[in-house]
Short mmCIF file of C-alpha atoms in Angstrom, two decimals:
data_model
loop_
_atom_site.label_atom_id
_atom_site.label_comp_id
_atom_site.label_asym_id
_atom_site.label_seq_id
_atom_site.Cartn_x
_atom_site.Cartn_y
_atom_site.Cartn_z
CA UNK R 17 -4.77 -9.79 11.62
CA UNK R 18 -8.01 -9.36 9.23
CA UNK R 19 -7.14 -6.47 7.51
CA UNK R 20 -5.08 -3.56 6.75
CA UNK R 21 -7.51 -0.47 5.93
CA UNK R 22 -6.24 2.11 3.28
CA UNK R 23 -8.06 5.13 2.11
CA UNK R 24 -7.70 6.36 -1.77
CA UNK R 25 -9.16 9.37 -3.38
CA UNK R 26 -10.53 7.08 -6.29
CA UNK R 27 -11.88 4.10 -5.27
CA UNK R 28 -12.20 2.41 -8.61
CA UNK R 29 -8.37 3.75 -9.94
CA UNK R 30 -7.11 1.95 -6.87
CA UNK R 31 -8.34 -1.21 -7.05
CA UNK R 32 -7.46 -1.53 -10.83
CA UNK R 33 -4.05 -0.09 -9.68
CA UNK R 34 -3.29 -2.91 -6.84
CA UNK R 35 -4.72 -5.60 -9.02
CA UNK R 36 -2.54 -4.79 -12.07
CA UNK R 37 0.61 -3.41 -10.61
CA UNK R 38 0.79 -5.87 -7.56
CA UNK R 39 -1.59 -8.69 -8.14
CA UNK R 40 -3.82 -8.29 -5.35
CA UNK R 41 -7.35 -8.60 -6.64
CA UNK R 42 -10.54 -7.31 -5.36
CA UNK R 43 -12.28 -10.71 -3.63
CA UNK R 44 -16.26 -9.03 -4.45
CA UNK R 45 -16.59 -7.81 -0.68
CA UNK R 46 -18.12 -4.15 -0.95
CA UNK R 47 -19.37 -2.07 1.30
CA UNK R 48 -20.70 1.14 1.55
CA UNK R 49 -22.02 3.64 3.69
CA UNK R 50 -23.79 6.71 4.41
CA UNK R 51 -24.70 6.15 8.32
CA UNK R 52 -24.28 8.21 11.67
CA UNK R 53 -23.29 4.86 14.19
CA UNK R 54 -20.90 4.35 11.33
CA UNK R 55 -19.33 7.77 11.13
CA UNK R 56 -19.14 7.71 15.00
CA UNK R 57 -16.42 4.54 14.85
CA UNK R 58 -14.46 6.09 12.61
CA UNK R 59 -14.77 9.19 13.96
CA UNK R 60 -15.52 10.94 11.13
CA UNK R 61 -18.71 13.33 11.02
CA UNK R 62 -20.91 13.37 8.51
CA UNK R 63 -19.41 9.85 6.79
CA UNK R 64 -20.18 8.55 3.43
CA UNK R 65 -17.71 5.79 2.64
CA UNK R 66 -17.54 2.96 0.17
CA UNK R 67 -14.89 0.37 0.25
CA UNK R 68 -13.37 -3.27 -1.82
CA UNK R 69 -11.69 -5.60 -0.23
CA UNK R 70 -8.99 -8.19 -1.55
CA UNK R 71 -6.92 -10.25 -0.64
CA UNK R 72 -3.26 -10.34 -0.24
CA UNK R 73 -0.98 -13.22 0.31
CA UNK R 74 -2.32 -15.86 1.74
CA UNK R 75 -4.57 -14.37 4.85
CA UNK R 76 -4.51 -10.34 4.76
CA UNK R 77 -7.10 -8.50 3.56
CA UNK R 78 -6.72 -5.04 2.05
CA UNK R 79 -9.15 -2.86 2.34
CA UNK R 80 -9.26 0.06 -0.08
CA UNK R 81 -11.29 3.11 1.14
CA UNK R 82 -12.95 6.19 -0.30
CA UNK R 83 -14.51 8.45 1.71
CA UNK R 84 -16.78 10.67 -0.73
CA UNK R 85 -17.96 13.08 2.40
CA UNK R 86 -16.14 14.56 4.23
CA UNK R 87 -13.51 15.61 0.71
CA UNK R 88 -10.33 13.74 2.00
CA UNK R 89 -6.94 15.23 2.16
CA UNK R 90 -4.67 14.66 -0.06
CA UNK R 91 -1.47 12.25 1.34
CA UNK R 92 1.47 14.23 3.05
CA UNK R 93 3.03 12.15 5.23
CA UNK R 94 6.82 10.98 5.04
CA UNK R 95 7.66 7.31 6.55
CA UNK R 96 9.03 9.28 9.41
CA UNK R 97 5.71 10.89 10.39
CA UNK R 98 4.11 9.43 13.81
CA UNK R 99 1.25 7.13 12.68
CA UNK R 100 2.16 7.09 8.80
CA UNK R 101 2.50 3.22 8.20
CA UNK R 102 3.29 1.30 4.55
CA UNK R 103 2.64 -1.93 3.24
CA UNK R 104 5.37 -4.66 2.32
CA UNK R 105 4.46 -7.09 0.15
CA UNK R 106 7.34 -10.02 -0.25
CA UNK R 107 8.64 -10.78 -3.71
CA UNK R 108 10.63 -13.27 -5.27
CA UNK R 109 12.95 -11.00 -7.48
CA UNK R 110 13.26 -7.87 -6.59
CA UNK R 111 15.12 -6.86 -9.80
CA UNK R 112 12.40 -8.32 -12.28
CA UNK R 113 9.74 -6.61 -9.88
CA UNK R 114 11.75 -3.31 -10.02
CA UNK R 115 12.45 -3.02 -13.76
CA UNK R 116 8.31 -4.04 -14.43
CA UNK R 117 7.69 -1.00 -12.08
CA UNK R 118 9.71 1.28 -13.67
CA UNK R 119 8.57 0.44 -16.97
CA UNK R 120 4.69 0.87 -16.01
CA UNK R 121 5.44 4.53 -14.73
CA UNK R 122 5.35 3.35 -11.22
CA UNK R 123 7.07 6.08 -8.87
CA UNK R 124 9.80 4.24 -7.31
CA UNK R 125 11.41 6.30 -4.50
CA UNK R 126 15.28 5.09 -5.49
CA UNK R 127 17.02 2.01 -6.61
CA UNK R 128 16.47 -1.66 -4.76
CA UNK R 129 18.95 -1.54 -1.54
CA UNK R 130 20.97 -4.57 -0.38
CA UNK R 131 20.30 -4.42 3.96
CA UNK R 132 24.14 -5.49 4.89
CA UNK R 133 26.46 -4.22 7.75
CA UNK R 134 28.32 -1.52 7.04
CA UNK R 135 28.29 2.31 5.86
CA UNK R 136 25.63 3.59 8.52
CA UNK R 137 23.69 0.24 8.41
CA UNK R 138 23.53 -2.65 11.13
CA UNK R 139 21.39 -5.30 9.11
CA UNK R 140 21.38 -8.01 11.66
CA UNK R 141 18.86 -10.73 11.05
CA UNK R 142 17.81 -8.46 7.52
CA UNK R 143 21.45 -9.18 6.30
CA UNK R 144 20.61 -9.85 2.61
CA UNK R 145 17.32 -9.04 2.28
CA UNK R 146 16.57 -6.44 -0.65
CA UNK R 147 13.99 -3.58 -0.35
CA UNK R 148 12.49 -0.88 -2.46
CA UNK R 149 9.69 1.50 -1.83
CA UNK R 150 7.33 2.56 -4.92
CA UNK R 151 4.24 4.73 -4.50
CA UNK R 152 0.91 3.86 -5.18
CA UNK R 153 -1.58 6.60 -7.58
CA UNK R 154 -2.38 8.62 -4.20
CA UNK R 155 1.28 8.31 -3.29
CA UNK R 156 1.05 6.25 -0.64
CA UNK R 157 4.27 4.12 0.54
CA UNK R 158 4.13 1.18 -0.37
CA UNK R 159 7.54 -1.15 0.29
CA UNK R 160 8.98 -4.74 -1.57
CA UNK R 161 10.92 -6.81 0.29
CA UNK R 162 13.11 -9.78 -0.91
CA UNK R 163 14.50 -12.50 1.38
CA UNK R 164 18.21 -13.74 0.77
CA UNK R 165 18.26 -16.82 -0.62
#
């Protein structure tokens, strides 16, 4: 994979945002664009789009995306929605992660959950493995995900 495209409503928020919240800063790759071939891909008419990329881990990039014409939507889906997709980023403490969260302001959807057999839940491989979602400034779900040890 190269990278994972997201689009914001405020380009610059975003990218402070995901740099000071999750670490992931922007690696100087810009790009913008006012351009009919490029409005054709992305089938959007009339696109004027400027984008920063970063990197995340060790080999994803993330590509944060504002789209100044057409004026966006704002985000509606729920994780259930056909096509709505998140991001999980892997952390090595959950806990410390969620208690720097909630003390920033961060929306966190609910407390960290334990994956383990049991009560509705068939964890298999995942047995162990911690996860929390959190929403990013656009609200955007975003997920962290700790291994068992």
């Amino acid at each position: 994979m190269h990278h994972i495209g997201v689009p914001v409503s405020d380009l610059a928020r975003s990218v402070r945002w995901y740099e000071d919240v999750l670490g992931i800063a922007p690696n100087g790759v810009t790009i913008s664009a006012t351009n009919p071939a490029i409005g054709a891909v992305v089938e959007v008419e009339n696109a004027s789009m400027r984008a920063s990329f970063a990197l995340a881990g060790d080999n994803v990039l993330l590509e944060l995306i504002q789209y100044d014409s057409p004026q966006p939507g704002p985000f509606t889906g729920r994780n259930c929605d056909v096509g709505v997709m998140h991001l999980c980023f892997e952390v090595d403490d959950l806990d410390a992660a969620h208690r720097d969260l909630v003390e920033r302001g961060v929306h966190v959807n609910a407390d960290p959950v334990v994956l383990q057999d049991g009560d509705g839940v068939e964890a298999g491989a995942l047995a162990g493995t911690k996860i929390l979602y959190l929403r990013d400034p656009d609200g955007i779900q975003l997920e962290l995900f700790e291994l068992p040890s």
